[in-house]
XYZ file of C-alpha atoms in Angstrom:
59
model
C 14.238 15.561 2.634
C 11.710 13.279 1.130
C 11.372 9.355 -0.329
C 8.735 7.538 -1.668
C 7.729 4.720 -2.800
C 5.408 3.190 -5.352
C 3.807 0.063 -5.314
C 0.300 -1.918 -6.646
C -1.599 -4.977 -5.809
C -4.228 -6.908 -6.345
C -7.193 -8.216 -4.055
C -10.037 -10.629 -4.580
C -12.989 -11.302 -2.542
C -17.123 -12.017 -2.652
C -19.662 -11.067 -0.436
C -21.715 -13.774 -0.185
C -24.441 -11.685 2.281
C -25.654 -9.626 -0.860
C -28.527 -11.166 -3.375
C -27.693 -13.980 -5.829
C -28.105 -11.484 -8.603
C -26.081 -8.605 -6.902
C -22.853 -7.786 -9.214
C -20.211 -8.283 -6.365
C -22.081 -11.655 -4.873
C -19.528 -13.760 -7.275
C -15.539 -14.001 -6.727
C -14.099 -10.514 -8.042
C -10.604 -8.008 -8.167
C -9.869 -5.059 -7.601
C -6.146 -3.234 -8.592
C -5.007 -1.182 -5.982
C -2.364 1.186 -6.109
C -0.659 2.681 -3.469
C 2.099 5.943 -3.089
C 3.354 6.068 0.698
C 5.517 9.449 1.175
C 8.092 9.751 3.951
C 9.387 12.839 5.249
C 11.644 14.173 8.085
C 15.023 15.446 8.816
C 18.444 14.278 7.394
C 19.977 11.388 9.952
C 23.293 13.217 10.696
C 24.528 9.788 11.174
C 23.981 7.733 8.251
C 22.967 10.651 5.321
C 19.782 9.890 4.963
C 16.012 10.352 6.746
C 16.027 6.964 7.018
C 17.141 3.544 5.783
C 14.935 2.976 2.620
C 15.152 -0.641 3.549
C 13.038 -0.397 6.895
C 10.597 1.319 5.199
C 9.220 -1.647 5.026
C 8.789 -1.973 8.491
C 7.207 0.666 8.685
C 4.234 0.336 6.118
């Protein structure tokens, strides 16, 4: 069995040690898209491979 979760997050940064005219010298951002897959045997006690709420502990 396999479960998965898709999410995205934004991050901003700048590079202070590059030349003044470098495009990354100023603050700029990126959007990251993530897709996590968790696969394994079904836990007979709960009927799933893991409690979906517990996946946050593994990210």
